[in-house]
PDB file of C-alpha atoms and ligand atoms in Angstrom:
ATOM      1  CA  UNK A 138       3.024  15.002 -43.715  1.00  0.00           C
ATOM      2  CA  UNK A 139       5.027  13.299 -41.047  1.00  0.00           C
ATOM      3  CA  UNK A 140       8.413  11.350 -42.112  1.00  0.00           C
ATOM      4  CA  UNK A 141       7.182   7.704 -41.003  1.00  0.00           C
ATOM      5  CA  UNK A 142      10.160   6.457 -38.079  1.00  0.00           C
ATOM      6  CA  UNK A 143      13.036   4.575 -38.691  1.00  0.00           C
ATOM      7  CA  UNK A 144      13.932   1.839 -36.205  1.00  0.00           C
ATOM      8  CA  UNK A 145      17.793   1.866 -35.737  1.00  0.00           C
ATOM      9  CA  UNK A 146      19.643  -1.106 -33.727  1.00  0.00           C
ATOM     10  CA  UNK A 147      22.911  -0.176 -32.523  1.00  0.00           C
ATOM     11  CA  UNK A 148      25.146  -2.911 -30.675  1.00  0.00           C
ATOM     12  CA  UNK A 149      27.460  -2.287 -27.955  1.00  0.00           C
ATOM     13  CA  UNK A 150      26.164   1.410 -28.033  1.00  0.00           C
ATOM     14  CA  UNK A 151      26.315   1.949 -23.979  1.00  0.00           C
ATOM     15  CA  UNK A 152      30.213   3.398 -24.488  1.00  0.00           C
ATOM     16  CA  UNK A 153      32.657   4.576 -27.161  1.00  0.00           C
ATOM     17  CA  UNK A 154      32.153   4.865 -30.709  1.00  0.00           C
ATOM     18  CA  UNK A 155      28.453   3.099 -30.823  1.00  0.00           C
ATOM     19  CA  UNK A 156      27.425   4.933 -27.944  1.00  0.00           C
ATOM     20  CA  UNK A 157      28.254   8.196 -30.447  1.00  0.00           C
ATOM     21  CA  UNK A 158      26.316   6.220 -33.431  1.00  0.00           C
ATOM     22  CA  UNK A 159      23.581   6.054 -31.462  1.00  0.00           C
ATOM     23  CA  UNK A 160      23.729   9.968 -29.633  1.00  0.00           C
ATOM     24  CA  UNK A 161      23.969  11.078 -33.546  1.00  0.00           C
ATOM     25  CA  UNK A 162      21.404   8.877 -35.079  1.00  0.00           C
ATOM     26  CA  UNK A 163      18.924   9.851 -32.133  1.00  0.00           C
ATOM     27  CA  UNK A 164      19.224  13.222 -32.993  1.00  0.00           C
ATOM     28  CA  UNK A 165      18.517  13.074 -36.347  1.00  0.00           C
ATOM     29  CA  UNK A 166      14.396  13.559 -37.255  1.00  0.00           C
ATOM     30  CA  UNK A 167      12.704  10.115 -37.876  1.00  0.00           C
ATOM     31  CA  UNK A 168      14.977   7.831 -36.521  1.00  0.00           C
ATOM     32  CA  UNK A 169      13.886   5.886 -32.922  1.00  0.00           C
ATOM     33  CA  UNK A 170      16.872   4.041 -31.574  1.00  0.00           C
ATOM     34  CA  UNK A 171      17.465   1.488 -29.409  1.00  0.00           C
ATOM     35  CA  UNK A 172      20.949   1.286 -27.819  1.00  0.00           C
ATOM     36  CA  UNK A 173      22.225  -2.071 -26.588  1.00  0.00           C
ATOM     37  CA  UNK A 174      24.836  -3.537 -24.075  1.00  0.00           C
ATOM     38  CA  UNK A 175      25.586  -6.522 -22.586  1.00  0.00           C
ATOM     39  CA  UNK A 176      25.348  -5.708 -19.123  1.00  0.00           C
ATOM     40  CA  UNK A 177      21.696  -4.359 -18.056  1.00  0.00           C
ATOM     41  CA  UNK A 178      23.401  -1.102 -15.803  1.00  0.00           C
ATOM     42  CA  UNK A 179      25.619   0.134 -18.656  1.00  0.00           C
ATOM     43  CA  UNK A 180      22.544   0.671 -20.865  1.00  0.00           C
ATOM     44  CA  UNK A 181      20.908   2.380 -18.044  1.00  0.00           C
ATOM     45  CA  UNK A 182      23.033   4.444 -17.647  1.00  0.00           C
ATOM     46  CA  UNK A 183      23.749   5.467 -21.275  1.00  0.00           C
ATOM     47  CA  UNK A 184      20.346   5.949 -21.758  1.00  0.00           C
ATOM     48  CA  UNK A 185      20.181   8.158 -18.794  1.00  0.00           C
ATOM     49  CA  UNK A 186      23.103  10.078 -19.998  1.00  0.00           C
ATOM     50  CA  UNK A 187      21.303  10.584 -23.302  1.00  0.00           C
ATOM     51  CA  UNK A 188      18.422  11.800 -21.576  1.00  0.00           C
ATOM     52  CA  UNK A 189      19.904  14.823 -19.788  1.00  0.00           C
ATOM     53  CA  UNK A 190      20.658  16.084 -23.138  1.00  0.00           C
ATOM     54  CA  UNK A 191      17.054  15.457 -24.142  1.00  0.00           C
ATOM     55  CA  UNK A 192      17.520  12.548 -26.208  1.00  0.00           C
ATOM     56  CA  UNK A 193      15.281  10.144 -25.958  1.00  0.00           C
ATOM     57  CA  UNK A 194      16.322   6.533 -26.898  1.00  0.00           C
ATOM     58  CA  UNK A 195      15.150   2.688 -26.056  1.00  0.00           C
ATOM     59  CA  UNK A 196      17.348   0.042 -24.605  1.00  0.00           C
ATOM     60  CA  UNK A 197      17.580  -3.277 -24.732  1.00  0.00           C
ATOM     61  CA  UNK A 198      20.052  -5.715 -23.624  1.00  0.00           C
ATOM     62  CA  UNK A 199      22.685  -7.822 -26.167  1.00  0.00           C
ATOM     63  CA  UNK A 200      25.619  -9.781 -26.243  1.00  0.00           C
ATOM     64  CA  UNK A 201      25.987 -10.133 -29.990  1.00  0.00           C
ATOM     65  CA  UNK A 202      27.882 -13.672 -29.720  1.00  0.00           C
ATOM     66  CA  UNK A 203      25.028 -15.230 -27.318  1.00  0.00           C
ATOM     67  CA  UNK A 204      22.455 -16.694 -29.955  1.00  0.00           C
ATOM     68  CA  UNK A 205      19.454 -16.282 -27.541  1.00  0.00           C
ATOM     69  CA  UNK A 206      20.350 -13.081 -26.596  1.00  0.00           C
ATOM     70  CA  UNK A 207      20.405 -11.710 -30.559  1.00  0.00           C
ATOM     71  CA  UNK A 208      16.847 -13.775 -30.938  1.00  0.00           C
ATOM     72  CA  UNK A 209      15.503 -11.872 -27.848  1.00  0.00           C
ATOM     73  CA  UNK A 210      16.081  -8.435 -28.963  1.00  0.00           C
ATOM     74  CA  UNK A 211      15.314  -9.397 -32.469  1.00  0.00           C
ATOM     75  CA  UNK A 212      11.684 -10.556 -31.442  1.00  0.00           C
ATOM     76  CA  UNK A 213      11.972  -7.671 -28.481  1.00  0.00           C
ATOM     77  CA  UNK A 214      12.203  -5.056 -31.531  1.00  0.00           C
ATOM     78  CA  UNK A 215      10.050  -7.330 -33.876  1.00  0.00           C
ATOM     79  CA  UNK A 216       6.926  -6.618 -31.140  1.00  0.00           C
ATOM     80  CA  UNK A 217       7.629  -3.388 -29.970  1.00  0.00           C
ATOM     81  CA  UNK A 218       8.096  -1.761 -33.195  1.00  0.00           C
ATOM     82  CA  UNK A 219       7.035  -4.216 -36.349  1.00  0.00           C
ATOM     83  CA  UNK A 220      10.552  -4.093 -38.142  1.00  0.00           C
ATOM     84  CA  UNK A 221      14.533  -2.647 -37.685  1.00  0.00           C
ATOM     85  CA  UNK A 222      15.397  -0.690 -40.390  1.00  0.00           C
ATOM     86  CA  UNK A 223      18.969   0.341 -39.390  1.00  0.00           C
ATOM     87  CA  UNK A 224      21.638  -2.167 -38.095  1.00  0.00           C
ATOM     88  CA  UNK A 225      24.751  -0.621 -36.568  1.00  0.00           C
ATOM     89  CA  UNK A 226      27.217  -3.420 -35.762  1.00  0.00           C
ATOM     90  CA  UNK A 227      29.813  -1.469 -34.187  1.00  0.00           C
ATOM     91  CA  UNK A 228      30.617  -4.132 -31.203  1.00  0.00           C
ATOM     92  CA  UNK A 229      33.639  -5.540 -31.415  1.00  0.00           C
ATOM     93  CA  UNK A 230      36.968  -6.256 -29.529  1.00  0.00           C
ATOM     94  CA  UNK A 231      40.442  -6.057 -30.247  1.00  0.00           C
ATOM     95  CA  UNK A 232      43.238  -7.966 -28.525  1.00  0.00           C
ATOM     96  CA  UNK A 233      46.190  -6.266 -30.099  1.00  0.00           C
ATOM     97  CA  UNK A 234      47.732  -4.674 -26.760  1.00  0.00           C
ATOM     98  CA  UNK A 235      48.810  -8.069 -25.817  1.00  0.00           C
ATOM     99  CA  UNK A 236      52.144  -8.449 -26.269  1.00  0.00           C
ATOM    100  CA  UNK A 237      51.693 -11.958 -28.249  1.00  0.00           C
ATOM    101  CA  UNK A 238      50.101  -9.986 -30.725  1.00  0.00           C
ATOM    102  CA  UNK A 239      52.829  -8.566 -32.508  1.00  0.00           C
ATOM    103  CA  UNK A 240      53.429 -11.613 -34.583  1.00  0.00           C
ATOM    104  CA  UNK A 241      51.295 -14.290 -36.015  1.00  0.00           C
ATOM    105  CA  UNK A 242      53.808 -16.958 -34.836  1.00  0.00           C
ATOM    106  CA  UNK A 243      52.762 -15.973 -31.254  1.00  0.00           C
ATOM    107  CA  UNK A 244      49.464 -15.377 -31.351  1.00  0.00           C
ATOM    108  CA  UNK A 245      47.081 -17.826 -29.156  1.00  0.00           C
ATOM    109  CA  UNK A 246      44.874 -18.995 -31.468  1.00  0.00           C
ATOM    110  CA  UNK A 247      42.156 -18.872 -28.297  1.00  0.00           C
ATOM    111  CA  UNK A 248      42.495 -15.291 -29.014  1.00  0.00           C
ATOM    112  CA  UNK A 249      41.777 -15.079 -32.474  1.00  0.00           C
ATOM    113  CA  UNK A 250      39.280 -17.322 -32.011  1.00  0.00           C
ATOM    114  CA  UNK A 251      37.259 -15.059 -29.596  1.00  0.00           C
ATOM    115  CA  UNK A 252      37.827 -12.273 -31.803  1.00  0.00           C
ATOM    116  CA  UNK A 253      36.595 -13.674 -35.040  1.00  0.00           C
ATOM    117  CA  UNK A 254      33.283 -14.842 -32.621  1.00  0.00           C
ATOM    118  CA  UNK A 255      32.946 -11.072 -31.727  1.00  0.00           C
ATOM    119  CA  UNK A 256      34.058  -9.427 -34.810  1.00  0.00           C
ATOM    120  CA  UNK A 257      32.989 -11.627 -37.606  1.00  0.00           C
ATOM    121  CA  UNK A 258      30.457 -14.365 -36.286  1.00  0.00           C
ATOM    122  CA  UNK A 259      28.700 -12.510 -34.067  1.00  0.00           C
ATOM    123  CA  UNK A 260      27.450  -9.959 -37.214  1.00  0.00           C
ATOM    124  CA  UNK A 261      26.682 -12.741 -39.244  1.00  0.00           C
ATOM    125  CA  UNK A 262      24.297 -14.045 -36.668  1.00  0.00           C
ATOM    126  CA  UNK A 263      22.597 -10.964 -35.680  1.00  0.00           C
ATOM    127  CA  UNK A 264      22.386 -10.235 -39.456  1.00  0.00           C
ATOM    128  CA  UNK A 265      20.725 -13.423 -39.682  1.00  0.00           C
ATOM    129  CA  UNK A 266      18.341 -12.442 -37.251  1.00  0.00           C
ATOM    130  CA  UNK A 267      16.878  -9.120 -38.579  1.00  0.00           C
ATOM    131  CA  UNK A 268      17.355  -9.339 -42.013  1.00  0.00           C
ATOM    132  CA  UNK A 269      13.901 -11.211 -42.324  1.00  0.00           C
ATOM    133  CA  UNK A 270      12.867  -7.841 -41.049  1.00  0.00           C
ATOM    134  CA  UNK A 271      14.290  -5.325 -43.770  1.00  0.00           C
ATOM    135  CA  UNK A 272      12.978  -7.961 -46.307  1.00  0.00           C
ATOM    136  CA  UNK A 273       9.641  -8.171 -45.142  1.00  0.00           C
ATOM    137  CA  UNK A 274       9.315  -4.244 -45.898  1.00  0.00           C
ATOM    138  CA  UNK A 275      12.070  -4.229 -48.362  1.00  0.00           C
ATOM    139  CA  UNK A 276      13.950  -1.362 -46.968  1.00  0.00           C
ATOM    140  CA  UNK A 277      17.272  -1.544 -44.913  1.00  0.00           C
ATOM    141  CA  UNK A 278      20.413  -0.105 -44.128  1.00  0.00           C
ATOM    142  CA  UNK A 279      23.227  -2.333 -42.187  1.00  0.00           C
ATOM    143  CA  UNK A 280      26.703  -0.294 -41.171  1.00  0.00           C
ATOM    144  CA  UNK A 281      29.512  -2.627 -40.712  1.00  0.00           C
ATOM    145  CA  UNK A 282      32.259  -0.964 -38.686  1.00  0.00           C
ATOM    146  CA  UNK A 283      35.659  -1.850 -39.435  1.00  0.00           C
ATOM    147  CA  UNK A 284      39.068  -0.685 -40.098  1.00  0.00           C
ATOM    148  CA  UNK A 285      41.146   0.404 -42.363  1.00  0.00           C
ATOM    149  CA  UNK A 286      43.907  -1.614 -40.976  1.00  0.00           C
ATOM    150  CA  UNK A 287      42.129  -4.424 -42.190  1.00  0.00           C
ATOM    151  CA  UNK A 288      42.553  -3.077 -46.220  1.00  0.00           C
ATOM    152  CA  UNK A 289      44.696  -5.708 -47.838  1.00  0.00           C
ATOM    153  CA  UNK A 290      45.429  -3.124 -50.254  1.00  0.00           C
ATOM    154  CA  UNK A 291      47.343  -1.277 -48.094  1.00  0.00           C
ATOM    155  CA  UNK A 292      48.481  -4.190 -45.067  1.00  0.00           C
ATOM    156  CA  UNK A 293      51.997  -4.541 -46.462  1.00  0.00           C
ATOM    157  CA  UNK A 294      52.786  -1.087 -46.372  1.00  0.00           C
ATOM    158  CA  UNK A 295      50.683   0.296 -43.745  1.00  0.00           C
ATOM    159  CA  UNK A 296      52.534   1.762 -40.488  1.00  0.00           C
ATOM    160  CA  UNK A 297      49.945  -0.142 -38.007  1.00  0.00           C
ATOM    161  CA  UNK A 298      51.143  -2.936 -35.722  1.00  0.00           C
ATOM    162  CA  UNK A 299      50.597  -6.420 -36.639  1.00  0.00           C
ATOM    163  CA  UNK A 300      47.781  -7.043 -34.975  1.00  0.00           C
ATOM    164  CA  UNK A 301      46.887 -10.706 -36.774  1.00  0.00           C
ATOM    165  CA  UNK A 302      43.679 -11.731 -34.849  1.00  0.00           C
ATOM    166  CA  UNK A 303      42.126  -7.753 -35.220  1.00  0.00           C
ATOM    167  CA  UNK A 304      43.240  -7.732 -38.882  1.00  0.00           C
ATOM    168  CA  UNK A 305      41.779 -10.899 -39.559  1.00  0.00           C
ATOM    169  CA  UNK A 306      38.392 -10.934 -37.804  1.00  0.00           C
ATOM    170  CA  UNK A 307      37.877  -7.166 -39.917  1.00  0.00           C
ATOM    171  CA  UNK A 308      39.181  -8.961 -42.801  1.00  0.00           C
ATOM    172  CA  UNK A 309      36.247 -11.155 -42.254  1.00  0.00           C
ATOM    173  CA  UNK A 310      33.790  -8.471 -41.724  1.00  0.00           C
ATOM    174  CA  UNK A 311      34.597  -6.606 -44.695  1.00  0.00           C
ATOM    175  CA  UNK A 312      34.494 -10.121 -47.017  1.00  0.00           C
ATOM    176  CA  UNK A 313      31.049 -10.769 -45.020  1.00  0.00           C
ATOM    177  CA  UNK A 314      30.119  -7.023 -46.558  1.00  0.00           C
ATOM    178  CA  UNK A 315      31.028  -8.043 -49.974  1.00  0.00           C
ATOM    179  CA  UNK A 316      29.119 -11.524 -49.911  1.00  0.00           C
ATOM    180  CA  UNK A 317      25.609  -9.587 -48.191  1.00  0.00           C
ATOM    181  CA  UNK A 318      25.802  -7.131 -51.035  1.00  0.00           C
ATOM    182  CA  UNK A 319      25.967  -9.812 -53.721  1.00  0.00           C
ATOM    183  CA  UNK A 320      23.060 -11.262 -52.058  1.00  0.00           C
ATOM    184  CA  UNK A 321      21.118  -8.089 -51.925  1.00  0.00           C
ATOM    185  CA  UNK A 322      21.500  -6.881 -55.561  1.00  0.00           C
ATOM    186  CA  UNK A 323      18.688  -5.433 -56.128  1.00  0.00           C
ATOM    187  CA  UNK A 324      17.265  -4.690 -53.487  1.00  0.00           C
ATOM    188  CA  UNK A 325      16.413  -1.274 -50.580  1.00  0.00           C
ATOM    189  CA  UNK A 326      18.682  -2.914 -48.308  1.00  0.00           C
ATOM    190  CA  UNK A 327      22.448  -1.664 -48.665  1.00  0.00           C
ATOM    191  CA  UNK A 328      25.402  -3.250 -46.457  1.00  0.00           C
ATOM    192  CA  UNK A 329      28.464  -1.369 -46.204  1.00  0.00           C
ATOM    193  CA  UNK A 330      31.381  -1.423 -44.408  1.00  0.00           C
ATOM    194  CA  UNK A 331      33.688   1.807 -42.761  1.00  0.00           C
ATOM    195  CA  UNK A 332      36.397   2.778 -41.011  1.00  0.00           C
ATOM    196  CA  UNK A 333      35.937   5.370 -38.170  1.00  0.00           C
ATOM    197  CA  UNK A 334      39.411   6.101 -37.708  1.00  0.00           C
ATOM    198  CA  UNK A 335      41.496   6.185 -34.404  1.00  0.00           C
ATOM    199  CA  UNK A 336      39.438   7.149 -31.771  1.00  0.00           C
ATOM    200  CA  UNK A 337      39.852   7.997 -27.777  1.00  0.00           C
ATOM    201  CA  UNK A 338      37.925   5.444 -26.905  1.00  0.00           C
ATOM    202  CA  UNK A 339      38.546   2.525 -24.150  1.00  0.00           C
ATOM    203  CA  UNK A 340      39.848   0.922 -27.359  1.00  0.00           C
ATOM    204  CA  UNK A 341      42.072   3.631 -29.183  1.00  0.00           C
ATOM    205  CA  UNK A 342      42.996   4.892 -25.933  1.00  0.00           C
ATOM    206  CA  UNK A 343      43.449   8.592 -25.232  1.00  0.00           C
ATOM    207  CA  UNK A 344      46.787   9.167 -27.106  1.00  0.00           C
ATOM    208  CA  UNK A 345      44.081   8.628 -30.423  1.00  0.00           C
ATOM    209  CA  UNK A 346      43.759  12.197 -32.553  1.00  0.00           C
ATOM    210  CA  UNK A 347      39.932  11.836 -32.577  1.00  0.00           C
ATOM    211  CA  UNK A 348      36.680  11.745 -31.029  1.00  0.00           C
ATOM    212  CA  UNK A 349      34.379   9.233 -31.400  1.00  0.00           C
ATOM    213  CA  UNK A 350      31.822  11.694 -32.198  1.00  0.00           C
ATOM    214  CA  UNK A 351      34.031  12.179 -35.501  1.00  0.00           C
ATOM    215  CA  UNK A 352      34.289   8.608 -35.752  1.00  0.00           C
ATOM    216  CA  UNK A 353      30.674   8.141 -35.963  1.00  0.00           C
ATOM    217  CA  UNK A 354      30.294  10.895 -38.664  1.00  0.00           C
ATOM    218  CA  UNK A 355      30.196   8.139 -41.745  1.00  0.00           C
ATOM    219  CA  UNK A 356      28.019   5.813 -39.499  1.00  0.00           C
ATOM    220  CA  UNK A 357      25.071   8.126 -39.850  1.00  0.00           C
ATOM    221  CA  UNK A 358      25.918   8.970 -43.334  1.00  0.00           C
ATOM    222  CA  UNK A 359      25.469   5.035 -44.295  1.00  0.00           C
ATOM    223  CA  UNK A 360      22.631   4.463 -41.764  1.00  0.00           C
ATOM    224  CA  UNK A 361      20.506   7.173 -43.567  1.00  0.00           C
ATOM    225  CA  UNK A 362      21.883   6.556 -47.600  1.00  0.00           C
ATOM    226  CA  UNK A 363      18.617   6.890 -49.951  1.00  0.00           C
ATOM    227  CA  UNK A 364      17.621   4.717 -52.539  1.00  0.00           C
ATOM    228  CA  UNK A 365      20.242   3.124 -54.854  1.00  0.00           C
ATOM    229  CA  UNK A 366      23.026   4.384 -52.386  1.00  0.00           C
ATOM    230  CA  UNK A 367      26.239   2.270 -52.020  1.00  0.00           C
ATOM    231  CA  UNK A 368      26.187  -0.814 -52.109  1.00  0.00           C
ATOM    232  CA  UNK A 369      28.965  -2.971 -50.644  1.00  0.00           C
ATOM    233  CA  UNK A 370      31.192  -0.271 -50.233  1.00  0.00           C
ATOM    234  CA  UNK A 371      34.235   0.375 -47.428  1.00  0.00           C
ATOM    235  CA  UNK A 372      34.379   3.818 -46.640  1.00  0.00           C
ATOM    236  CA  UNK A 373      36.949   5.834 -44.863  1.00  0.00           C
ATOM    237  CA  UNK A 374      36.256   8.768 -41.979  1.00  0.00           C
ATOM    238  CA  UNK A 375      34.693  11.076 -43.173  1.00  0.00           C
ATOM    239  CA  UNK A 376      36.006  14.129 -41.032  1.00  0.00           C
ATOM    240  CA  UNK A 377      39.591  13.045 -42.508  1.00  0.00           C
ATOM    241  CA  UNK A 378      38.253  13.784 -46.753  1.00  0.00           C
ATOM    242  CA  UNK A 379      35.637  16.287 -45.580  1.00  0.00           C
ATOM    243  CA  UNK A 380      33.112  13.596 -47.257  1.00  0.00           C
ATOM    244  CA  UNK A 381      32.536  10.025 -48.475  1.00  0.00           C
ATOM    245  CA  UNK A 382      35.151   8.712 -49.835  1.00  0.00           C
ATOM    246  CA  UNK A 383      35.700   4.883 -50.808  1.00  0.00           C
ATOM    247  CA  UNK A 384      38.670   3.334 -49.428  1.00  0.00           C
ATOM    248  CA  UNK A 385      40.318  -0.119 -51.422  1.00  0.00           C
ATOM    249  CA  UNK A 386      39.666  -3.554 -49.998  1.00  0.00           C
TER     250      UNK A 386
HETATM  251  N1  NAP B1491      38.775   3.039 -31.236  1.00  0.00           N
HETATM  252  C1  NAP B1491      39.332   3.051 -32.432  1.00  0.00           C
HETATM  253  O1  NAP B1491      40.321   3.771 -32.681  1.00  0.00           O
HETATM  254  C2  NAP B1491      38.755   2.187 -33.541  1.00  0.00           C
HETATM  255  C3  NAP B1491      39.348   2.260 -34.807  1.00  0.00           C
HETATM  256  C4  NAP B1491      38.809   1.505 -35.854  1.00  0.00           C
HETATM  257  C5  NAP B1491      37.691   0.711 -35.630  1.00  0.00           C
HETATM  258  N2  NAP B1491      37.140   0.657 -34.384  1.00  0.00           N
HETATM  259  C6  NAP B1491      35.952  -0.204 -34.202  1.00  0.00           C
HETATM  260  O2  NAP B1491      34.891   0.565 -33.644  1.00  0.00           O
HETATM  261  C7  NAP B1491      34.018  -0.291 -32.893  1.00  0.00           C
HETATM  262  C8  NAP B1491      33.778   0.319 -31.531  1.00  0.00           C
HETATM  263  O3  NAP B1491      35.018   0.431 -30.862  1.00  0.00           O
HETATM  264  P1  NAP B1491      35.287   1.450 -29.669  1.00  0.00           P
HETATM  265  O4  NAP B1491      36.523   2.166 -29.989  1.00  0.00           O
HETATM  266  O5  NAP B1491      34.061   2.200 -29.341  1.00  0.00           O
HETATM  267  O6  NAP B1491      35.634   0.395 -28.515  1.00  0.00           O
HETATM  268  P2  NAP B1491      35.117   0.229 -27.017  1.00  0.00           P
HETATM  269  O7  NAP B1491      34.996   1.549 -26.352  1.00  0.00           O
HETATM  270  O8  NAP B1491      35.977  -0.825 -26.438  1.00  0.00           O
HETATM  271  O9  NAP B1491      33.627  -0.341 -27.223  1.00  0.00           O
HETATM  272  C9  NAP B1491      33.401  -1.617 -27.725  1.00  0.00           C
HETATM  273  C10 NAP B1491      31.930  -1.918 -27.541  1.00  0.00           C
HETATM  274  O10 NAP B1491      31.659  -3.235 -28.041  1.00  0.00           O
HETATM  275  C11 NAP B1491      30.934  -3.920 -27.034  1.00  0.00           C
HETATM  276  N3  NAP B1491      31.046  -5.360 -27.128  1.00  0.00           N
HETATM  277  C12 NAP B1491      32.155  -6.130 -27.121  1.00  0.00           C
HETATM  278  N4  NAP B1491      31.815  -7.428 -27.175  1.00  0.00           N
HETATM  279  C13 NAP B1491      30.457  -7.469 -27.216  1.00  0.00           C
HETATM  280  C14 NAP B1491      29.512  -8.505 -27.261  1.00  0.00           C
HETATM  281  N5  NAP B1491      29.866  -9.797 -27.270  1.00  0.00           N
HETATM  282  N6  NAP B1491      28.192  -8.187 -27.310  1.00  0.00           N
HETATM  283  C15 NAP B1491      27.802  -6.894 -27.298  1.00  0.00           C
HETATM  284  N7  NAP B1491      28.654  -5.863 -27.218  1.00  0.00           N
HETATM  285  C16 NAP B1491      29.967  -6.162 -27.170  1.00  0.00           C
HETATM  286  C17 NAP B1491      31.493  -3.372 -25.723  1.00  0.00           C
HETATM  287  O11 NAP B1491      30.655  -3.698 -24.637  1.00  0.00           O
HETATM  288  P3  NAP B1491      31.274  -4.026 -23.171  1.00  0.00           P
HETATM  289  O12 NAP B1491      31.493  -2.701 -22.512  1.00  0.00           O
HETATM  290  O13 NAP B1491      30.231  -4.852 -22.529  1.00  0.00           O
HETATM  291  O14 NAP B1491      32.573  -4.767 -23.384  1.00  0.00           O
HETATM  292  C18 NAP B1491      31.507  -1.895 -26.072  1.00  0.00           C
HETATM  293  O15 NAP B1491      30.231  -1.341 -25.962  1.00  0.00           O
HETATM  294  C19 NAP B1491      34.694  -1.663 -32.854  1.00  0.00           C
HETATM  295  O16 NAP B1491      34.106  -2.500 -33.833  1.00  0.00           O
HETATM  296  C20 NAP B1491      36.142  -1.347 -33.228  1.00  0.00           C
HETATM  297  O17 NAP B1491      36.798  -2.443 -33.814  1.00  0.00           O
HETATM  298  C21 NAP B1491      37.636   1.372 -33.332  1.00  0.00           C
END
């Protein structure tokens, strides 16, 4: 008997840590994915890139904070495929290298602003969007990615910069974890949220200790969770415990 496919979105997957998500999840039996970018050419070519290693992925375009654009890939995946099981929202931006970052009494609140849109918003609305999906078949598994900067357990001590828009838009994610798992008690569809670590990535930059290819390591593990998995969770990197382990709000 044939596993029946699982239909995994991943956003902003043409580069970096989703583009990893998506390599992984592709490789793993059963799962069809379809990586997404904003710009047509850089999902292209990540598809293309994918293909020389003989995996075999769909693409469609998305800008997670353009409304149309998440209702077009959305009914896109809705036609071509009858649901979305998995929901990767790894896109996401993170202003901190500018300089009036390092303090909250000089951030432009423009910027944290656009980052909350990106960060925070823009899941809620594409969560919007295909959650009708997992709860017309009652299965689902949606992968926050966030940060463990952004554990207000640990913010007063921690030895990261200040960062206040970053820290606040993943504050937001992670509190948008907490309130979809309330709402999901229940039911085959588990939200959870994760930190990937510091990554070489466009983002992390290339002094980072890691690969995104580690950093995508407890993206696959929450994509895939069975039955009565977690449930609004925040895990850490896996490759740093050598498994799962829960880190604190
Ligand atoms: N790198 C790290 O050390 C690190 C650590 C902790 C958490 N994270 C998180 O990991 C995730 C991925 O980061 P990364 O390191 O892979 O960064 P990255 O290389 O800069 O990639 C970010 C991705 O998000 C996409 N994106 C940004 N805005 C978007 C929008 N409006 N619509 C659709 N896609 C959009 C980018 O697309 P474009 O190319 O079009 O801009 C790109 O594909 C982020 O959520 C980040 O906060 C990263």
């Amino acid at each position: 008997m044939t596993t029946p496919q699982k239909i995994a979105l991943v956003t902003g997957s043409h580069k970096g840590l989703g583009y990893a998500i998506a390599r992984k999840l592709a490789q793993q039996a059963g799962i069809q994915v379809i990586v997404t970018s904003r710009k047509e050419q850089d999902g292209f070519t990540a598809q293309q890139r994918l293909a020389t290693e003989g995996i075999q992925v769909d693409f469609h375009p998305l800008d997670v904070t353009n409304d149309s654009s998440v209702q077009q890939v959305t009914a896109w995946a809705q036609k071509t495929y009858g649901k979305v099981d998995i929901l990767i929202n790894n896109a996401g931006v993170n202003p901190t290298m500018q300089a009036e970052e390092a303090s909250l009494l000089t951030m432009q609140l423009e910027t944290m602003l656009s980052t909350l849109a990106t960060n925070v918003a823009a899941v809620a609305r594409i969560t919007q969007a295909v959650l009708p999906l997992m709860q017309a078949q009652n299965y689902g598994r949606i992968v926050n990615v966030s940060t463990e900067m952004a554990s207000l357990a640990t913010i007063g001590s921690d030895y990261y910069p200040l960062a206040p828009s970053y820290r606040l838009s993943k504050i937001g994610l992670n509190g948008l974890t907490v309130l979809l798992a309330k709402e999901l008690q229940g039911t085959n569809i588990l939200v959870n949220a994760y930190s990937p670590g510091w990554m070489k990535t466009d983002m992390g930059g290339s002094d980072a200790p890691f690969t995104a290819d580690e950093g995508a390591e407890t993206a696959v593990y929450l994509a895939t969770l069975p039955e009565h998995g977690a449930q609004g969770k925040f895990f850490a990197e896996m490759r740093k415990f050598g498994g799962p382990i829960a880190l604190t709000w």
